[in-house]
PDB file of C-alpha atoms in Angstrom:
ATOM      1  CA  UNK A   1       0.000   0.000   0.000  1.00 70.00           C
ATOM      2  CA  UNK A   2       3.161   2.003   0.743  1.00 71.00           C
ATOM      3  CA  UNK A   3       4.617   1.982  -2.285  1.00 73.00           C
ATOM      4  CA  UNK A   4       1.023   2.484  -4.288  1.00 74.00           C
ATOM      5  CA  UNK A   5       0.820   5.335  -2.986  1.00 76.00           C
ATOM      6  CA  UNK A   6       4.530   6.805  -3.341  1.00 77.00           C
ATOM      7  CA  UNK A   7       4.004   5.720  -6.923  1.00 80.00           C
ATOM      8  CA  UNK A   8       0.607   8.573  -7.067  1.00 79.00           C
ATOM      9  CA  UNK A   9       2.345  11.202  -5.115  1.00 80.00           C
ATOM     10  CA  UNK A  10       5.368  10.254  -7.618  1.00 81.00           C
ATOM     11  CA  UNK A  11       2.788  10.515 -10.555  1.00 81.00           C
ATOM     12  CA  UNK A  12       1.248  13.772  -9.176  1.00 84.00           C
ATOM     13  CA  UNK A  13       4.336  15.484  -8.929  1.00 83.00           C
ATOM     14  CA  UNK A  14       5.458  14.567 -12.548  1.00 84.00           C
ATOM     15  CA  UNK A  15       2.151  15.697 -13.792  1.00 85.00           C
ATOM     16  CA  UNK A  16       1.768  19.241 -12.232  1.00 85.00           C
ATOM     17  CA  UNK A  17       5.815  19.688 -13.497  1.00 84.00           C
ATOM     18  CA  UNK A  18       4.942  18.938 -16.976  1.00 86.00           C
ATOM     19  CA  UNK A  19       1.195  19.923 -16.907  1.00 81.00           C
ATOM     20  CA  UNK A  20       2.295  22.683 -19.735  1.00 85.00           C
ATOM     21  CA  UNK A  21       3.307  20.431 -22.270  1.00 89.00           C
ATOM     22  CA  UNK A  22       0.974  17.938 -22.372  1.00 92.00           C
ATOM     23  CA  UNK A  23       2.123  14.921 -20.714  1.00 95.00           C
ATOM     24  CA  UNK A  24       0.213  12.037 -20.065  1.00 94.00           C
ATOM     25  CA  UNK A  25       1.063  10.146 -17.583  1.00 94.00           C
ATOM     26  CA  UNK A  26      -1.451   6.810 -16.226  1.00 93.00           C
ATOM     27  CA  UNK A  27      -1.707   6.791 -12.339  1.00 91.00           C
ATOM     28  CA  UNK A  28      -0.792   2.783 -12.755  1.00 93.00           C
ATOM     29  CA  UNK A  29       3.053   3.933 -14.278  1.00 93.00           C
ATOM     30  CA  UNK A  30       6.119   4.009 -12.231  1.00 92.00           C
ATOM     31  CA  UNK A  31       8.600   6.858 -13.232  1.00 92.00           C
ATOM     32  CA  UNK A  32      11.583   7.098 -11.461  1.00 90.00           C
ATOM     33  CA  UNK A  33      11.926   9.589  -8.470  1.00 78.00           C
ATOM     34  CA  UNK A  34      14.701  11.212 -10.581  1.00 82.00           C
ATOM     35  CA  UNK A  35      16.231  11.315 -13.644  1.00 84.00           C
ATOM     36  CA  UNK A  36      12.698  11.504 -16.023  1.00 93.00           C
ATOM     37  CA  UNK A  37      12.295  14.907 -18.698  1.00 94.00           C
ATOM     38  CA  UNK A  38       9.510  14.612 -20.980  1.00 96.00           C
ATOM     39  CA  UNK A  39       9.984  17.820 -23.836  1.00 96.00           C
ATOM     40  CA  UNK A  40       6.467  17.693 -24.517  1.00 95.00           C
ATOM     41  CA  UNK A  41       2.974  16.040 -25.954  1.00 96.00           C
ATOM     42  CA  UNK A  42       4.098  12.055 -24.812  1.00 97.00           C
ATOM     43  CA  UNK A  43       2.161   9.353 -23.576  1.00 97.00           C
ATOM     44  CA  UNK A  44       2.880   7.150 -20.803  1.00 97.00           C
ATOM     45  CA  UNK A  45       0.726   4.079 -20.847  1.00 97.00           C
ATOM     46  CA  UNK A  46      -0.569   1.602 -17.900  1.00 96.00           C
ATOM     47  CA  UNK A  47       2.160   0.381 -16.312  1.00 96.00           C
ATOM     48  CA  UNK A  48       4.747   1.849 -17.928  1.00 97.00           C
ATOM     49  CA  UNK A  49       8.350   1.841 -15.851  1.00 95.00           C
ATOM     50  CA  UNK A  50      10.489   4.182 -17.106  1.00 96.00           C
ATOM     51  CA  UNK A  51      13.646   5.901 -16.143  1.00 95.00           C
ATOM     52  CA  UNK A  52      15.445   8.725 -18.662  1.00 96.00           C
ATOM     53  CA  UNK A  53      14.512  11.676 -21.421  1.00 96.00           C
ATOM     54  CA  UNK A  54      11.933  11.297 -23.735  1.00 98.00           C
ATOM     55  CA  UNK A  55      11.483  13.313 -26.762  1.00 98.00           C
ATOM     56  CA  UNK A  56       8.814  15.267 -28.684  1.00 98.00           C
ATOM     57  CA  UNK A  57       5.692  13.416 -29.768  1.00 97.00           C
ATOM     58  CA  UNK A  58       6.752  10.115 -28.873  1.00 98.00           C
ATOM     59  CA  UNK A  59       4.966   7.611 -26.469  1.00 98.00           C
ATOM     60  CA  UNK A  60       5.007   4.623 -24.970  1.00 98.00           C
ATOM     61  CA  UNK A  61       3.035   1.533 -24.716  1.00 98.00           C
ATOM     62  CA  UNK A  62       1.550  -0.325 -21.895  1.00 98.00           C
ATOM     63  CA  UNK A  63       3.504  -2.890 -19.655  1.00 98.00           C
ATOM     64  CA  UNK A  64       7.035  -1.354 -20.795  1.00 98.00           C
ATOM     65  CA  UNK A  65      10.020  -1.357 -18.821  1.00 97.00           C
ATOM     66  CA  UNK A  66      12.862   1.296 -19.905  1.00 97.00           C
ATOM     67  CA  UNK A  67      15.803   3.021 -18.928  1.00 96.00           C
ATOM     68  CA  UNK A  68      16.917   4.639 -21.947  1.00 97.00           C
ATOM     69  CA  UNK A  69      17.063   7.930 -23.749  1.00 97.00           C
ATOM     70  CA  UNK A  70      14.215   8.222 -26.593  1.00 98.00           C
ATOM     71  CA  UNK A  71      14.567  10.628 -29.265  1.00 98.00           C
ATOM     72  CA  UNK A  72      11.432  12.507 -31.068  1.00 98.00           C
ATOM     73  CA  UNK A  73       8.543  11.021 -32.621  1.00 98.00           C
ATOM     74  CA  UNK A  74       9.069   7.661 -31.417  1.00 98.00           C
ATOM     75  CA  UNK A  75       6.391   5.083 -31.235  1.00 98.00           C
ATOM     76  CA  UNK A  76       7.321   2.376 -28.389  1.00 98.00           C
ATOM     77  CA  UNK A  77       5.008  -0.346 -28.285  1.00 98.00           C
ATOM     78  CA  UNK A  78       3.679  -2.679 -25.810  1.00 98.00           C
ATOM     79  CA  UNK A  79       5.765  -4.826 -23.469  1.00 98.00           C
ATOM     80  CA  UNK A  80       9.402  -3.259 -24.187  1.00 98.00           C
ATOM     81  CA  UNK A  81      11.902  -3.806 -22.032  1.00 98.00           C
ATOM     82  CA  UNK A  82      15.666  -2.543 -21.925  1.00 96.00           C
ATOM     83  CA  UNK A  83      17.904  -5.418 -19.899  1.00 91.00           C
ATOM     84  CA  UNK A  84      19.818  -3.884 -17.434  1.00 82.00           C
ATOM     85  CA  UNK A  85      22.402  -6.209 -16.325  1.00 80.00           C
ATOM     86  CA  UNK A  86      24.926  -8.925 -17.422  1.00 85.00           C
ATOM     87  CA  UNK A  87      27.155 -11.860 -16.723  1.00 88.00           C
ATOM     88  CA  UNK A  88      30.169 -13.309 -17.296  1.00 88.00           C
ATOM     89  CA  UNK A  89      30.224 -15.326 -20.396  1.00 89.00           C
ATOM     90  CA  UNK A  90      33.932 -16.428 -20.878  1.00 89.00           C
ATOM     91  CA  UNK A  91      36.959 -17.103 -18.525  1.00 91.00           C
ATOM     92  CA  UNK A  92      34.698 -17.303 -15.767  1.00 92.00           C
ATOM     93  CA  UNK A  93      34.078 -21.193 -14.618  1.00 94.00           C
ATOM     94  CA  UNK A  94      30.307 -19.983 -13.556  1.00 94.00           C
ATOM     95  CA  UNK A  95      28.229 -16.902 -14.527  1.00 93.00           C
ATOM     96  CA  UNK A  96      26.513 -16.712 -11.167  1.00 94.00           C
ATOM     97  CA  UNK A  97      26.567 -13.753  -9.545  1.00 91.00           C
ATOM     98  CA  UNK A  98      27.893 -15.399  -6.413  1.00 93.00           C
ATOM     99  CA  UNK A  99      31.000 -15.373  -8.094  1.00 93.00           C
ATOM    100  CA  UNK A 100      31.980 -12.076  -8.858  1.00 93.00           C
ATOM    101  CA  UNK A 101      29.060  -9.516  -7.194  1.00 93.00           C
ATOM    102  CA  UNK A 102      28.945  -8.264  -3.866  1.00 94.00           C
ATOM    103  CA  UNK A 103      25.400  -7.443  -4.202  1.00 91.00           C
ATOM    104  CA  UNK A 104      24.374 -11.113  -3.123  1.00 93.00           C
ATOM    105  CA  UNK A 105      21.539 -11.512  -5.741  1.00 90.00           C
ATOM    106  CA  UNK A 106      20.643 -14.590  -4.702  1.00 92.00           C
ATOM    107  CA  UNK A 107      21.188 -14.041  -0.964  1.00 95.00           C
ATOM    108  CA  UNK A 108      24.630 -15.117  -0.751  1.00 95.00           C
ATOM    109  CA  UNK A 109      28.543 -14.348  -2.281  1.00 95.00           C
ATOM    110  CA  UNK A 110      31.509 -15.699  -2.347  1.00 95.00           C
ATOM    111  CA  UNK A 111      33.491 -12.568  -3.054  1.00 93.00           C
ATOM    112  CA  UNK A 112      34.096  -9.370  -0.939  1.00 94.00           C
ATOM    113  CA  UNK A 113      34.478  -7.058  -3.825  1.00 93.00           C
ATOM    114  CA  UNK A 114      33.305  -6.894  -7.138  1.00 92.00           C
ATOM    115  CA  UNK A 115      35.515  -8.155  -9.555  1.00 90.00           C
ATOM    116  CA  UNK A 116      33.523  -8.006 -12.782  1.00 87.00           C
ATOM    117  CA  UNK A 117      30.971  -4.849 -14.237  1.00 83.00           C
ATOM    118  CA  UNK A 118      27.485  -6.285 -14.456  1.00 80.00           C
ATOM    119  CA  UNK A 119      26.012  -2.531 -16.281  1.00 79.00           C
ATOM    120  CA  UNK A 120      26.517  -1.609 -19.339  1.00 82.00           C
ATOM    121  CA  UNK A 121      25.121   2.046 -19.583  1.00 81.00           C
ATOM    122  CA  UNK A 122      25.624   4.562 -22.658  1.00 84.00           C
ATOM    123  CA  UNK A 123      25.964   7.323 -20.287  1.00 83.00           C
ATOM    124  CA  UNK A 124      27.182   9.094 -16.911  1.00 84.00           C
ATOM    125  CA  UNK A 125      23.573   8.513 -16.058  1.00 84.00           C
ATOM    126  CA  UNK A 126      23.449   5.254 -15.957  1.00 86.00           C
ATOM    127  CA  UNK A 127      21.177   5.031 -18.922  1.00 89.00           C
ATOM    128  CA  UNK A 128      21.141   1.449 -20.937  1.00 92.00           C
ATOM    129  CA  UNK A 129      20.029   2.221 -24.104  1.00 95.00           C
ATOM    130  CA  UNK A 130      19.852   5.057 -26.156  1.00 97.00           C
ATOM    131  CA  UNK A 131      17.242   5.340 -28.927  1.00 98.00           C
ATOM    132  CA  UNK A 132      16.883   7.814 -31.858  1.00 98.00           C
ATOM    133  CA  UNK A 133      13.985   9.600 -33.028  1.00 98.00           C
ATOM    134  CA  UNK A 134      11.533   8.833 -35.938  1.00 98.00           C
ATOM    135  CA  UNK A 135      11.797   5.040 -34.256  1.00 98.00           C
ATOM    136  CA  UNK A 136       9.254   2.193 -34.202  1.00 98.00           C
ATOM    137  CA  UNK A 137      10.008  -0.474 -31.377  1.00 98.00           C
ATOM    138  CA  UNK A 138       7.199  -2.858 -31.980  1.00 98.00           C
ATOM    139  CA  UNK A 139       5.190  -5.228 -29.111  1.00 98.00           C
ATOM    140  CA  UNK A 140       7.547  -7.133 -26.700  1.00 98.00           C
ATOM    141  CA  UNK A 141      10.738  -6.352 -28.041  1.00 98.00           C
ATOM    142  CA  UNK A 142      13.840  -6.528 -25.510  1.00 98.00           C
ATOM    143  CA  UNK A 143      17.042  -3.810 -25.916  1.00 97.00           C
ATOM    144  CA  UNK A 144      20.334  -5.243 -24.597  1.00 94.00           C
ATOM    145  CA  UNK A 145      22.601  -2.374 -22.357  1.00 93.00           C
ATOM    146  CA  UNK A 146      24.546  -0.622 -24.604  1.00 93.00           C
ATOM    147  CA  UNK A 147      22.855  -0.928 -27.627  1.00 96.00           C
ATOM    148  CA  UNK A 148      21.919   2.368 -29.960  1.00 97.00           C
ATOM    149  CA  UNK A 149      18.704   2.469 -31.890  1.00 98.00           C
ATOM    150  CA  UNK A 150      19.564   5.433 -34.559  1.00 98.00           C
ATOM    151  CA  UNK A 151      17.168   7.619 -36.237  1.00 98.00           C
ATOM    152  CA  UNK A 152      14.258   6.295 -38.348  1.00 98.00           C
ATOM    153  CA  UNK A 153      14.684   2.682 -37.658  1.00 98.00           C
ATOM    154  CA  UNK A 154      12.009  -0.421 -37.031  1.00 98.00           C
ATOM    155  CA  UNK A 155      12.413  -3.321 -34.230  1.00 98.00           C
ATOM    156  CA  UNK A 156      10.148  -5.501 -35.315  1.00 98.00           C
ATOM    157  CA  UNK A 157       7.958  -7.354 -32.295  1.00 98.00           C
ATOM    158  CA  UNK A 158       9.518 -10.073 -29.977  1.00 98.00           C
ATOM    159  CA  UNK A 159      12.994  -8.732 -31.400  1.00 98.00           C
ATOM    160  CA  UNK A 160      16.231  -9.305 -29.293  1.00 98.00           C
ATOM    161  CA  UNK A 161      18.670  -5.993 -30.010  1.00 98.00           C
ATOM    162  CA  UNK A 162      21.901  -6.982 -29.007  1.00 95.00           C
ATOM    163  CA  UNK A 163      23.817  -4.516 -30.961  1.00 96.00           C
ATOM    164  CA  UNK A 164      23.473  -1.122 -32.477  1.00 97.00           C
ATOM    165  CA  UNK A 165      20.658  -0.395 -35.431  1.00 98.00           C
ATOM    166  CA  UNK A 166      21.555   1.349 -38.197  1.00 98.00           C
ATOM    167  CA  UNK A 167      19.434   4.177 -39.524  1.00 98.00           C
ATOM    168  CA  UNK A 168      16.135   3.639 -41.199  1.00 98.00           C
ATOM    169  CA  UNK A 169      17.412  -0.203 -40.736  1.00 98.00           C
ATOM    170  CA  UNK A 170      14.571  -2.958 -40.269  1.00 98.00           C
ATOM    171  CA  UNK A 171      15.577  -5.588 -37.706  1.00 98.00           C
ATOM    172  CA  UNK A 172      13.745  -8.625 -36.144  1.00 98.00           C
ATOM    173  CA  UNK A 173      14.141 -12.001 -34.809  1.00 98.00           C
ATOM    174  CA  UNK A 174      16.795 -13.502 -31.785  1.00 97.00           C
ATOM    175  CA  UNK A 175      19.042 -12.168 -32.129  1.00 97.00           C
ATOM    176  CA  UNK A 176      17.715  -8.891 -34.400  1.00 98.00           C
ATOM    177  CA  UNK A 177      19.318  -9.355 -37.918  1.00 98.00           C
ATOM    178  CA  UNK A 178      18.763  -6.632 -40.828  1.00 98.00           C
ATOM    179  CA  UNK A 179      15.488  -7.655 -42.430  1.00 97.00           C
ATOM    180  CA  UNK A 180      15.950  -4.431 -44.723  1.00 98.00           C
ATOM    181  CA  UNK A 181      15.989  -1.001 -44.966  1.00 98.00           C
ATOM    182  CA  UNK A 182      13.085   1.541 -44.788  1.00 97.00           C
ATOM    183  CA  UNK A 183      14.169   3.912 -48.448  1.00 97.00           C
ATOM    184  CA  UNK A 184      17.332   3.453 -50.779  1.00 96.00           C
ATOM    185  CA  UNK A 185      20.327   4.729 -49.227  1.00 97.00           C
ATOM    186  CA  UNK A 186      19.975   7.981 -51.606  1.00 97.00           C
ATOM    187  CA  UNK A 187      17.060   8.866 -49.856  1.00 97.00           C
ATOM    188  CA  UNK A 188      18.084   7.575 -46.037  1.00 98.00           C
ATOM    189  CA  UNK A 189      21.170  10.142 -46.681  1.00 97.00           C
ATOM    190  CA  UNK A 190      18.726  12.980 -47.571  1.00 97.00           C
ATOM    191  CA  UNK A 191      16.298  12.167 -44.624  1.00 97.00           C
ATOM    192  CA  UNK A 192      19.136  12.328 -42.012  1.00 97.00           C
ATOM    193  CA  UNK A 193      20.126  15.644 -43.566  1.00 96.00           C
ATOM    194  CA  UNK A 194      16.565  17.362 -43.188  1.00 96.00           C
ATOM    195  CA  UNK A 195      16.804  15.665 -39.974  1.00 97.00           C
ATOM    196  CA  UNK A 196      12.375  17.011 -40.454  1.00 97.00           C
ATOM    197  CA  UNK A 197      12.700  16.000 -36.196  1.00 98.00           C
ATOM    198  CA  UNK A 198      13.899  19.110 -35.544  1.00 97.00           C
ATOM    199  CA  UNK A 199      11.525  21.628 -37.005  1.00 96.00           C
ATOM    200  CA  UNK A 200       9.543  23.517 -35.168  1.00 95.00           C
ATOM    201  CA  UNK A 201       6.460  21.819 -34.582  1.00 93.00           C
ATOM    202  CA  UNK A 202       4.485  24.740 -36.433  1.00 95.00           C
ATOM    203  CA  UNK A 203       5.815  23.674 -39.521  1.00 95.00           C
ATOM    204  CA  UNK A 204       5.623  19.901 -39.067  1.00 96.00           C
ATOM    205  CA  UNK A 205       2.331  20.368 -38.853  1.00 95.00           C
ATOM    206  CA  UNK A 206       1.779  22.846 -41.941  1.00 94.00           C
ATOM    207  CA  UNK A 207       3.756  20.239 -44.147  1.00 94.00           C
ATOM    208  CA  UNK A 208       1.852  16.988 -42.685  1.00 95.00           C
ATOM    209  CA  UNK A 209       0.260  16.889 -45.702  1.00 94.00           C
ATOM    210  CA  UNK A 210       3.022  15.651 -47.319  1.00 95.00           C
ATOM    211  CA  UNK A 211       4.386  13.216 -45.097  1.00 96.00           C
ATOM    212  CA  UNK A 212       2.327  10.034 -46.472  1.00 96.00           C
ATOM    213  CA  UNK A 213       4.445  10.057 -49.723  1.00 96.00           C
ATOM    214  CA  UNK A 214       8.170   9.950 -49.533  1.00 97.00           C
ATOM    215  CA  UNK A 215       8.098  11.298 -53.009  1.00 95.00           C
ATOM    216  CA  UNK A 216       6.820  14.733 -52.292  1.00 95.00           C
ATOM    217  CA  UNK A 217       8.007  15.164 -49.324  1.00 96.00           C
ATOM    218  CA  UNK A 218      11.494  15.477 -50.328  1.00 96.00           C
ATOM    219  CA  UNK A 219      10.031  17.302 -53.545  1.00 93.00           C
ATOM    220  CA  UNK A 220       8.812  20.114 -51.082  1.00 90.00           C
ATOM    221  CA  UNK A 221      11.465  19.990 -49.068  1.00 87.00           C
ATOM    222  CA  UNK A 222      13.555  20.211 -52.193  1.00 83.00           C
ATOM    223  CA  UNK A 223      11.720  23.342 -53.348  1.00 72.00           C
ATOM    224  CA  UNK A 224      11.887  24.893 -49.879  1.00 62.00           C
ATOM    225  CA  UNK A 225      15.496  24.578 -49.559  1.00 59.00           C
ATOM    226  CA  UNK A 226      16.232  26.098 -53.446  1.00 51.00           C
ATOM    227  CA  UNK A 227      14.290  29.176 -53.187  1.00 51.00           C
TER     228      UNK A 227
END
């Protein structure tokens, strides 16, 4: 009962700090005490754990567990998690914890210091995963620590990252292999040039129209930049 009702006050207090941006945020979620920055109109979903800064537009779906940067526009889907630990997979006779953490995990150690680096983070903050903007993780996909999502790119659902996607790259299975790309590379190179993230919202939204055909898009975009 404690701790459901840390969680509200928790909840509360994110939702009057960011109650000018339009933030949603479901009582049932669990944001960290620190460390969360929302820039404005995202979408936190039942039970959503999350840790880290989340960029424009983007949301994410119900059941998720991150601690991870997220870029702008990004569309996290149900049941995403971001691993936050690991173990010893060579030299070591055993990869129990026992062995090598102080933290006794399972109750119990055999060490008295710590004598191999269970996190992987991407940053001073501790963060696990860093992900790009324009990104699609899809239903119950699971990001290994370290690993960098960049800009534009697709994790298909039940996908196991366990290294860095390239942008406007389409991965998927266990582990996540390249599946394909989103455009040619001609027009991947032009995208992450416009970088269209960035713009003021204002305009985003006055050139929406043109953002269910690739074609025009850069045609506009094209014009916009000659003139």
């Amino acid at each position: 009962m404690l701790k459901k009702i840390a969680r509200l006050i928790k909840n509360a207090i994110y939702k009057l700090k960011f109650s000018g941006k339009k933030v949603a945020i479901d009582w049932s979620c669990n944001l960290a005490a620190k460390g969360v920055y929302c820039e404005g109109m995202n979408t936190f979903h039942e039970n959503v754990s999350y840790r880290g800064s989340i960029g424009y537009g983007s949301f994410i779906g119900k059941d998720s567990d991150l601690n991870a940067n997220i870029g702008r526009y990004c569309s996290i889907g149900v049941n995403v998690k971001t691993s936050t630990g690991t173990h010893p997979t060579k030299v070591f006779v055993s990869t129990h914890p026992a062995f090598y953490s102080t933290r006794k995990q399972a109750g119990f150690s055999y060490v008295t210091e710590d004598i191999f680096s269970e996190g992987i983070y991407v940053d001073d903050q501790k963060h696990v995963a860093t992900i790009g903007n324009d990104v699609w993780i899809a239903n119950n996909a699971l990001l290994l620590p370290g690993v960098h999502i960049h800009d534009g790119a697709i994790v298909a659902a039940g996908a196991v990252v366990t290294k860095d996607v390239e942008p406007y790259t389409i991965v998927g299975g266990v582990p996540a292999k390249e599946i394909g790309k989103r455009f040619d590379d001609r027009i991947i190179e032009q995208l992450l040039r416009i970088q269209w993230w960035n713009w003021p919202e204002e305009v985003i939204q006055k050139k929406a129209y043109c953002f269910n055909d690739i074609k025009r898009f850069l045609e506009d975009n094209n014009k916009v930049s000659s003139r």
